Structures are given as C-alpha cells and as structure tokens.
mmCIF file of C-alpha atoms in Angstrom:
data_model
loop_
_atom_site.group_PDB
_atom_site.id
_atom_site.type_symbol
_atom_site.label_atom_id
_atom_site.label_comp_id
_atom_site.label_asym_id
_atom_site.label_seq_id
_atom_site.Cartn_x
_atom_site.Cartn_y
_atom_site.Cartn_z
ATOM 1 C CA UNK A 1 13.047 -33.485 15.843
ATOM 2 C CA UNK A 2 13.317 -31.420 18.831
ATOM 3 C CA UNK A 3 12.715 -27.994 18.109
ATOM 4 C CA UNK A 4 12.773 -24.495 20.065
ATOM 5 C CA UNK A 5 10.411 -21.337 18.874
ATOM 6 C CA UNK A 6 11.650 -18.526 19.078
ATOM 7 C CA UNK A 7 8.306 -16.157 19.116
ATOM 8 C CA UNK A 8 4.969 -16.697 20.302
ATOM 9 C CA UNK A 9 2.618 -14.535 17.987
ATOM 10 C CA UNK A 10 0.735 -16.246 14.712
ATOM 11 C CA UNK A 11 3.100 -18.098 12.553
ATOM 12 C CA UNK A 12 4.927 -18.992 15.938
ATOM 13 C CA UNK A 13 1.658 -20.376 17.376
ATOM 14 C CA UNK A 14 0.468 -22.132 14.158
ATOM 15 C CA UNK A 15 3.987 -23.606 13.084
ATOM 16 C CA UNK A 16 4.628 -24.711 16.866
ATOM 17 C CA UNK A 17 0.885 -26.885 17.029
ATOM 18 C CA UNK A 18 1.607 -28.483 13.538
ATOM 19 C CA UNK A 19 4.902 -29.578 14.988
ATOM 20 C CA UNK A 20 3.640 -30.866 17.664
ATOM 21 C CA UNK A 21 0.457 -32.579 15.825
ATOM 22 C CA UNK A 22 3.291 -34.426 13.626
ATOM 23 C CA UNK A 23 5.322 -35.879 16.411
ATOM 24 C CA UNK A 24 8.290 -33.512 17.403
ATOM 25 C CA UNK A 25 8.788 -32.369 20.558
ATOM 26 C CA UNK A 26 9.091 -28.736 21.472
ATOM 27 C CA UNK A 27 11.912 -27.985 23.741
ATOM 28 C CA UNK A 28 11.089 -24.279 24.683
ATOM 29 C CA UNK A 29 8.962 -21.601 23.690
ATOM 30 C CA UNK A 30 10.691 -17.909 24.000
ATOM 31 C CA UNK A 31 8.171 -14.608 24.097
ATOM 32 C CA UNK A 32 9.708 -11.384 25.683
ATOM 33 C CA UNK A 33 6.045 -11.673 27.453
ATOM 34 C CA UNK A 34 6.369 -14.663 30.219
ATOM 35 C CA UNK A 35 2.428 -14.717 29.610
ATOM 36 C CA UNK A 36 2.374 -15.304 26.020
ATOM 37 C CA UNK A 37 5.044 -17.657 26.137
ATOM 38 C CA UNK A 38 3.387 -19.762 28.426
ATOM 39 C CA UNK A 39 0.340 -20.017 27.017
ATOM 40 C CA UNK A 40 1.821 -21.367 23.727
ATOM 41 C CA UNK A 41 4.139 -23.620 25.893
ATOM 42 C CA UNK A 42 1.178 -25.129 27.325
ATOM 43 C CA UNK A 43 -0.882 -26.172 24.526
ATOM 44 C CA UNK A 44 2.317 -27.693 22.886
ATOM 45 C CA UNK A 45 3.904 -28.964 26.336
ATOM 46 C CA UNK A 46 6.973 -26.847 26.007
ATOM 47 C CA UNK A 47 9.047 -25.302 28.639
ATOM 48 C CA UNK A 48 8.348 -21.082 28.470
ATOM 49 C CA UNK A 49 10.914 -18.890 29.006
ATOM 50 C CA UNK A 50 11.475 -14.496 28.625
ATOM 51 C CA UNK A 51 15.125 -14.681 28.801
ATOM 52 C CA UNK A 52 17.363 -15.998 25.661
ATOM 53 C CA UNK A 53 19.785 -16.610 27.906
ATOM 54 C CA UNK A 54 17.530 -19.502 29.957
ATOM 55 C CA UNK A 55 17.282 -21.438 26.416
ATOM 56 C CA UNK A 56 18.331 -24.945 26.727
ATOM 57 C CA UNK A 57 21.027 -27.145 24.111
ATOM 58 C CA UNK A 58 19.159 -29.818 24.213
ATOM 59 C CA UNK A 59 17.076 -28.841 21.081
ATOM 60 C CA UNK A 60 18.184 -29.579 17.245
ATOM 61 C CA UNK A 61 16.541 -26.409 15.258
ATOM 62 C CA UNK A 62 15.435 -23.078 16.680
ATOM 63 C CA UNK A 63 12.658 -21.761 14.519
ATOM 64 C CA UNK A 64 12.902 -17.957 14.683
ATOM 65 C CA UNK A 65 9.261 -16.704 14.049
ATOM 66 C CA UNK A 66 9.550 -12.649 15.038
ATOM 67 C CA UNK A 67 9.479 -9.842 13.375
ATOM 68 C CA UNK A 68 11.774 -9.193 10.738
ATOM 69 C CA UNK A 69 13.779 -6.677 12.301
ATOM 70 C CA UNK A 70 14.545 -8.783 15.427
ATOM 71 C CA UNK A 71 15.818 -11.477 13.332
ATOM 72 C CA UNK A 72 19.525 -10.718 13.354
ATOM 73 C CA UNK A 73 19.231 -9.652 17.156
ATOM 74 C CA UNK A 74 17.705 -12.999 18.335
ATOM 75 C CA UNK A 75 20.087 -15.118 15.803
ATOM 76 C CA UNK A 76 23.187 -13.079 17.519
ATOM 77 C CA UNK A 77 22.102 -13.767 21.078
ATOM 78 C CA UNK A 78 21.800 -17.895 20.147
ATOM 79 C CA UNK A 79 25.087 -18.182 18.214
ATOM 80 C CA UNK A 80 27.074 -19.735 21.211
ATOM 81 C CA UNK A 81 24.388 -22.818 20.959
ATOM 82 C CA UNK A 82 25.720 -23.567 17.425
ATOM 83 C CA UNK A 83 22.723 -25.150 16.342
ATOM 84 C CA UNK A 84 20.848 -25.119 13.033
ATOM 85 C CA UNK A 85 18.448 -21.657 12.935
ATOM 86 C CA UNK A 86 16.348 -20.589 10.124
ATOM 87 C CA UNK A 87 14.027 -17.470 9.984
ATOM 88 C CA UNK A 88 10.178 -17.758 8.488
ATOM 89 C CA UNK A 89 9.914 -14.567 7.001
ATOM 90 C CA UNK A 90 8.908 -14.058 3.536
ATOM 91 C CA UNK A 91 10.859 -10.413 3.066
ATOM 92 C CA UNK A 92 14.181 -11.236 4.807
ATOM 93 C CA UNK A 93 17.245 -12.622 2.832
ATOM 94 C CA UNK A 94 18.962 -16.240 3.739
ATOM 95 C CA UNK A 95 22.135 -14.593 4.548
ATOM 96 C CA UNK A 96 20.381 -12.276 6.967
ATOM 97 C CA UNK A 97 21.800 -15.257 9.318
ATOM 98 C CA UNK A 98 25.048 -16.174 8.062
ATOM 99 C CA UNK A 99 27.264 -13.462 10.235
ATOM 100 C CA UNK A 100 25.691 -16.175 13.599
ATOM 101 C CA UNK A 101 25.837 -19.313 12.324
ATOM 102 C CA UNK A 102 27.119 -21.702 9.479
ATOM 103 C CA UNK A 103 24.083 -23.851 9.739
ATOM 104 C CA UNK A 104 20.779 -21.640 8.575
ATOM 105 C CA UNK A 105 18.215 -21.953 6.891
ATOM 106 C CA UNK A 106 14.661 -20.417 5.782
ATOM 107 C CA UNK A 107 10.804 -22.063 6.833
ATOM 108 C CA UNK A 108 8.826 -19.901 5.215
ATOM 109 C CA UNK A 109 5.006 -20.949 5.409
ATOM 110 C CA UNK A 110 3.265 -19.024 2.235
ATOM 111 C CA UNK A 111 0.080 -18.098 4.407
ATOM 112 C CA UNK A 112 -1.583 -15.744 6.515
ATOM 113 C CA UNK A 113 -2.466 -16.734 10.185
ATOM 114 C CA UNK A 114 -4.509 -15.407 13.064
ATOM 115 C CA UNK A 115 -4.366 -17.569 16.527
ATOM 116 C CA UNK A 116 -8.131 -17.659 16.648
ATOM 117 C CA UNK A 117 -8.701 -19.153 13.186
ATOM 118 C CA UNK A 118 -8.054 -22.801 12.531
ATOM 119 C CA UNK A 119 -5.764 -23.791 9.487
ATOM 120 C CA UNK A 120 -4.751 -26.960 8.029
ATOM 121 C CA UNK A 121 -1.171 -27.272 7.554
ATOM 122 C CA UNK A 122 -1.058 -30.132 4.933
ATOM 123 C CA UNK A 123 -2.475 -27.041 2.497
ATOM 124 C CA UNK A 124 0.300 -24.296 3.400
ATOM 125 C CA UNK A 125 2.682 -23.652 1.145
ATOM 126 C CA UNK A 126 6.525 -24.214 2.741
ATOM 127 C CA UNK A 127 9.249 -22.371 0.829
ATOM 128 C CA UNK A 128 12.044 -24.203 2.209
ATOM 129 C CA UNK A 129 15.915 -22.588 1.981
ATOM 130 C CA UNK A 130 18.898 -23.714 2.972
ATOM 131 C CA UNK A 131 22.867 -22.636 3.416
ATOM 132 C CA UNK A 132 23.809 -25.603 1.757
ATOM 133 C CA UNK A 133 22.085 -28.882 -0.037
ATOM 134 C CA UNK A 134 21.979 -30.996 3.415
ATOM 135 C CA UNK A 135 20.565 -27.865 5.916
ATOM 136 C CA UNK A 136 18.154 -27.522 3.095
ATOM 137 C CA UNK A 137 17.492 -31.289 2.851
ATOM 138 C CA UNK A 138 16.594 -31.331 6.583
ATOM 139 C CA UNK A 139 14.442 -28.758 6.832
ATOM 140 C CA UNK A 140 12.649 -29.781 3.447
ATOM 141 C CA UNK A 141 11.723 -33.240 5.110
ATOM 142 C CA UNK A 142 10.771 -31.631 8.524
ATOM 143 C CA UNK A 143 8.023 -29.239 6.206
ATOM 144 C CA UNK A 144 7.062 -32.652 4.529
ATOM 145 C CA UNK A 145 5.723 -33.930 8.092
ATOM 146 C CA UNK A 146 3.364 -30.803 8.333
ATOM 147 C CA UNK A 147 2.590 -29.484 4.488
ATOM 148 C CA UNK A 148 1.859 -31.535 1.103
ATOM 149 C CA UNK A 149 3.023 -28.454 -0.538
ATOM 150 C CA UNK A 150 6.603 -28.180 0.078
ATOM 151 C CA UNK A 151 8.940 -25.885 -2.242
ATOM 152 C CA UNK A 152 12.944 -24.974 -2.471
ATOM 153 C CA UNK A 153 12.428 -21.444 -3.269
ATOM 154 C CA UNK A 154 15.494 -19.116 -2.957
ATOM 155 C CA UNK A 155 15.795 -15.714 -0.950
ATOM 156 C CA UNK A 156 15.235 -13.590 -4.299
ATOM 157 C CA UNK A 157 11.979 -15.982 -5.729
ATOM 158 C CA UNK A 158 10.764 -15.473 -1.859
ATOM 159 C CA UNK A 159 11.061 -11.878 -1.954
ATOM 160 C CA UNK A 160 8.990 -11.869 -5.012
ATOM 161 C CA UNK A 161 6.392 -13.884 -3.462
ATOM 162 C CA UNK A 162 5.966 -12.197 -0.704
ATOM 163 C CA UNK A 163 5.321 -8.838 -2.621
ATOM 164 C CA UNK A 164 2.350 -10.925 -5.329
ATOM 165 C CA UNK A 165 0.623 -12.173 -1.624
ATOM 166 C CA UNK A 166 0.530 -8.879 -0.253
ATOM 167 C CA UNK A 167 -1.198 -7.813 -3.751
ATOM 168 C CA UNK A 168 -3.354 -11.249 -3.054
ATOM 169 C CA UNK A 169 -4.014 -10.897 -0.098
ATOM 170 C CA UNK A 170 -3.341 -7.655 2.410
ATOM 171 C CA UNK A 171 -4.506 -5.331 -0.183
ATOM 172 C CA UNK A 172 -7.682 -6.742 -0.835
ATOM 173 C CA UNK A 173 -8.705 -7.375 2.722
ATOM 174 C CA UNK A 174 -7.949 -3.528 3.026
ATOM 175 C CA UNK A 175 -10.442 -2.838 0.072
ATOM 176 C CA UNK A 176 -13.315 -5.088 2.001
ATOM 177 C CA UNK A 177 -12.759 -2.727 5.051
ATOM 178 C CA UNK A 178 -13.368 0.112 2.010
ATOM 179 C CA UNK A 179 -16.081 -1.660 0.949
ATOM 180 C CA UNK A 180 -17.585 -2.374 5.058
ATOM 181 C CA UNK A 181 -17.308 1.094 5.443
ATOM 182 C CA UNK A 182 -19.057 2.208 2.574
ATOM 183 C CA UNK A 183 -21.665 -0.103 3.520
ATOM 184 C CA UNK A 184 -21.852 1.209 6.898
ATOM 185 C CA UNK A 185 -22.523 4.917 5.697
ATOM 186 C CA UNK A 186 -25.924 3.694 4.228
ATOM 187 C CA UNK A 187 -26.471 1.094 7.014
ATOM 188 C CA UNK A 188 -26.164 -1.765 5.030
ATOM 189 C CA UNK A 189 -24.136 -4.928 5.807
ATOM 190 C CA UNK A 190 -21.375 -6.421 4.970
ATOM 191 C CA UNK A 191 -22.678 -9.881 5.121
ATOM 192 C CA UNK A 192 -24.044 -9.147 1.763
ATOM 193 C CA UNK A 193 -21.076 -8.897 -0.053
ATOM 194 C CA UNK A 194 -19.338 -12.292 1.752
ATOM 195 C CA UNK A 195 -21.194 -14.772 -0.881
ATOM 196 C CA UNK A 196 -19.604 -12.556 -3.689
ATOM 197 C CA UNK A 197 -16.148 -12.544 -2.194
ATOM 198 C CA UNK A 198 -16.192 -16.351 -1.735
ATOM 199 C CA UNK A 199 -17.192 -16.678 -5.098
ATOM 200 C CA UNK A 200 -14.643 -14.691 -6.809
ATOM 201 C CA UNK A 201 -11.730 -16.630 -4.244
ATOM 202 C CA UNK A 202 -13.164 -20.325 -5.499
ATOM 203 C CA UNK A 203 -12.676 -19.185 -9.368
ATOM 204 C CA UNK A 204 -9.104 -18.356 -8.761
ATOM 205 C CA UNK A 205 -8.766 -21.711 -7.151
ATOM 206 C CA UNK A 206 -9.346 -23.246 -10.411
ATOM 207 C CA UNK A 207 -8.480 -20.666 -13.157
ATOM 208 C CA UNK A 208 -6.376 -17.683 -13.813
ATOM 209 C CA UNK A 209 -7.887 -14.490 -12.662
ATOM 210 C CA UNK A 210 -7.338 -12.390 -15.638
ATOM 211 C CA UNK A 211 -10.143 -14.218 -17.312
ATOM 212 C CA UNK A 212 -12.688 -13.874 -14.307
ATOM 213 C CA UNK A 213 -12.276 -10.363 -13.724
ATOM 214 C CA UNK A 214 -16.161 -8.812 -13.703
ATOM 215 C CA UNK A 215 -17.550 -5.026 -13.167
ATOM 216 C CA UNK A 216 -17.979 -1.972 -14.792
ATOM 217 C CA UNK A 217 -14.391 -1.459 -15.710
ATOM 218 C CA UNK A 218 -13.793 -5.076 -17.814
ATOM 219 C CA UNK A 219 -17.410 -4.054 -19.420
ATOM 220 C CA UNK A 220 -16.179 -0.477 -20.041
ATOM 221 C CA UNK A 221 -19.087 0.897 -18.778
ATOM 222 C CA UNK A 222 -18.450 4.817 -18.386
ATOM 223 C CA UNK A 223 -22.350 5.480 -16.856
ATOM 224 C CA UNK A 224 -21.953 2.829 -14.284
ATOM 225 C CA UNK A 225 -18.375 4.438 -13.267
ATOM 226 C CA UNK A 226 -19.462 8.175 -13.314
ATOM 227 C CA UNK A 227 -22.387 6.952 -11.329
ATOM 228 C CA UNK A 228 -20.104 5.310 -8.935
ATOM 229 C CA UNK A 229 -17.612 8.233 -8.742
ATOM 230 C CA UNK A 230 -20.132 10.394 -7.321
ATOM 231 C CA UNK A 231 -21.159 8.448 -4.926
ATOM 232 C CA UNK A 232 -17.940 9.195 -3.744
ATOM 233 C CA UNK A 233 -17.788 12.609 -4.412
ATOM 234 C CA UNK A 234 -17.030 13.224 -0.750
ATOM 235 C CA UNK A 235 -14.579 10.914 -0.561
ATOM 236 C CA UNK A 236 -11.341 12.167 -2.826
ATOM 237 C CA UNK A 237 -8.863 9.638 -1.838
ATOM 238 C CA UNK A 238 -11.766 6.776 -2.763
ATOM 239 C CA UNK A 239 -12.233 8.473 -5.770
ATOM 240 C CA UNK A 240 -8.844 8.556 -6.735
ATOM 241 C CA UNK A 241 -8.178 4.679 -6.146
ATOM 242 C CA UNK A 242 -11.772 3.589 -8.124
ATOM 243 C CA UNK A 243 -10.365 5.834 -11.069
ATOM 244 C CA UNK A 244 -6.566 4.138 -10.696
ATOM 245 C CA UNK A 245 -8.013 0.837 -10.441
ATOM 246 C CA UNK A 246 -10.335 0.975 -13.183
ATOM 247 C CA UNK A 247 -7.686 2.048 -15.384
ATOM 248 C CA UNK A 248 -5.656 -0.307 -14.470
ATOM 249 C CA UNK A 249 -8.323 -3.404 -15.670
ATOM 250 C CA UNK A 250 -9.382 -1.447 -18.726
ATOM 251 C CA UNK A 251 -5.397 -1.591 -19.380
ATOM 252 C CA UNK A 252 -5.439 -5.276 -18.780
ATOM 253 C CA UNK A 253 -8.230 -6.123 -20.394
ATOM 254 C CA UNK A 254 -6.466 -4.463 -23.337
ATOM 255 C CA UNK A 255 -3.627 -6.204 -23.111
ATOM 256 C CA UNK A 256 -5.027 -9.185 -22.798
ATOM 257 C CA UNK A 257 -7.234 -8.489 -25.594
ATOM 258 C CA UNK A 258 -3.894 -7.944 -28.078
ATOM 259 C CA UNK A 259 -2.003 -11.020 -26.496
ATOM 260 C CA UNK A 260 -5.337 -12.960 -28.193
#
C-alpha cells in the first residue's frame, strides 16, 4: 500500500519503519519542522515535506499521527485529496473525521513509544476502526502485515482503553520518578529497585494483578505504614498519595476477599 504520514514524532516514526519493514512504500512524510521530516523520510525513503499543500495524490492512506488537537485541522486541509485517512489516537472519536472525508478510519497502536527505544511491532496491539465494514476491512489487513495482535475496537471501547493504559502505564512511570527521587534524597540508586519492577511487570504477563499485589498495605501492616509516613513527614503531597493508595489496596483486598 502506498501510504503518507502525516507527523514525524513517536508513533509517526515507529508506525512509518514497520510499514516500511513489511513492504509498503511511503509516499511522503509531513512535519511542520523540514528537519524532522526529513530525517524520518530518510530512514524510510520517503519524500519530506513542511507544507500540506506540497502533499502528493499518488498515495492510498494518509496516516495522521499528531496530536489530538491537530487532528481535525490536518484532516480539513487534505479533504480535496479524497483519499482514505484515519487518526491513531487512543482519546479521539471515529467521527472526529467524518465532517472531511467519507472514507476514515482509526490505527490505533495500544503502546507507548520513544524514537530511541526499539519495539517489535508483531507484539503491539492495533485497535483497528472503520466508517464502514470495507474501510475497516482494509485497514484491519494493513495492521495484520505489522502486528499479530490485531483488534476491531470501537471509538467508545478505545476511549476506555486508553484511560486503563494511562492507569498501566503513565501513572506508574510517574511513581518510579517518586520513587528515583526519594532514592536520590538518601543517595541511593535507582538501579536497585529495576529487578523489582521487572518482576512485578512479568507476573502481570501471566496472571491477573489483583492476586500479585505485595507490601505493607495487602499485609495490613499499620507499623510498616506509620513508619513509612514519616519518612515523609516533609513531604505532604507524598504523604497524602501513600495514605490514598494504601487505602485504596486495603479496599481491594477487601473486596476481593468477599467476592471469595
């Protein structure tokens, strides 16, 4: 398939290498920075272009990988092309292109990227979403050629999945910077704590994580959380969040132990 991307940042630069590593050719890559479009044009041997007026018609699906409030700007600007356009974000309804086209559609890879760290495709998640039965049929077999995991998951199911990865994933990546930091103040390192985190992400692999949760809270262990609490007595806000979040898993450990 030839295929335009629209973007040049992380899903862009991911989604545009797997294309190319399964055989489609990559008409143009579009950055509002010539120098970031090029460089992703190069290592996919794409044209690179600034200006959404230099994009060319000889492509069959734009992939519009920006932020999700330049969605509906970009889509409007390549509505005189008339050719099939879907969006890959995760928080952004199908219809959010309907007003600029009657072919859309939604690639949404269920991941998180960074250009300087690897990833294999064939193990991302594709929530594939289409206008109709045959836009979604074609984009469902152009996310076979990249992903094993391939999924028709509608606008309101995507929503929903977005918000449980951001619990999975942003928020605790934001508690290991908690935890760095802490670990800083007592000049300690945070390489201690990565065989822990690695072990706690391959349970989940295989089980539910209700059943692996460890710690203090789970145990109910008031000494061990008093202790903890004031070593953040200097620290309010930290405070705060231990308390909510050990009330929380005392909660769901109680739960869970009345669902038995």
């Amino acid at each position: 398939m030839r295929i335009t991307i629209i973007g040049s940042g992380n899903v862009a630069t991911h989604l545009a290498a797997a294309f190319k590593n399964a055989g489609h050719h990559i008409v143009q890559v579009y950055s509002r920075d010539m120098q970031n479009a090029a460089l992703l044009a190069y290592h996919v041997k794409a044209e690179p272009i600034n200006n959404l007026t230099e994009i060319s018609s000889e492509t069959d699906l734009f992939i519009i990988a920006v932020k999700d409030s330049a969605i509906g700007p970009v889509a409007e600007q390549l509505t005189p092309y008339k050719k099939l356009m879907a969006h890959t974000s995760g928080a952004t309804d199908l219809y959010a292109l309907s007003a600029f086209s009657d072919e859309f559609g939604v690639f949404y890879p269920l991941q998180t990227f960074s250009k300087i760290q690897a990833v294999d495709f064939r193990n991302v998640p594709l929530c594939i979403e289409g206008a109709n039965e045959e836009i979604a049929s074609i984009l469902q077999q152009l996310a076979q050629t990249i992903s094993n995991k391939v999924y028709l998951v509608d606008s309101a199911q995507r929503k929903v999945l977005h918000l449980a990865a951001v619990f999975a994933n942003n928020f605790p990546n934001y508690l290991y910077t908690i935890a760095q930091q802490i670990l800083a103040k007592h000049d300690l390192d945070f390489d201690l704590l990565r065989p822990i985190i690695l072990e706690t992400a391959q349970k989940v692999q295989e089980n539910l994580p209700a059943p692996m949760q460890t710690g203090p809270a789970i145990r109910n262990d008031e000494v061990t959380m008093n202790n903890h609490q004031q070593l953040l007595k200097d620290e309010p806000a930290l405070q705060q969040l231990y308390t909510l979040l050990s009330q929380d898993i005392i909660k769901l450990d109680n739960t869970e132990k009345g669902n038995r």
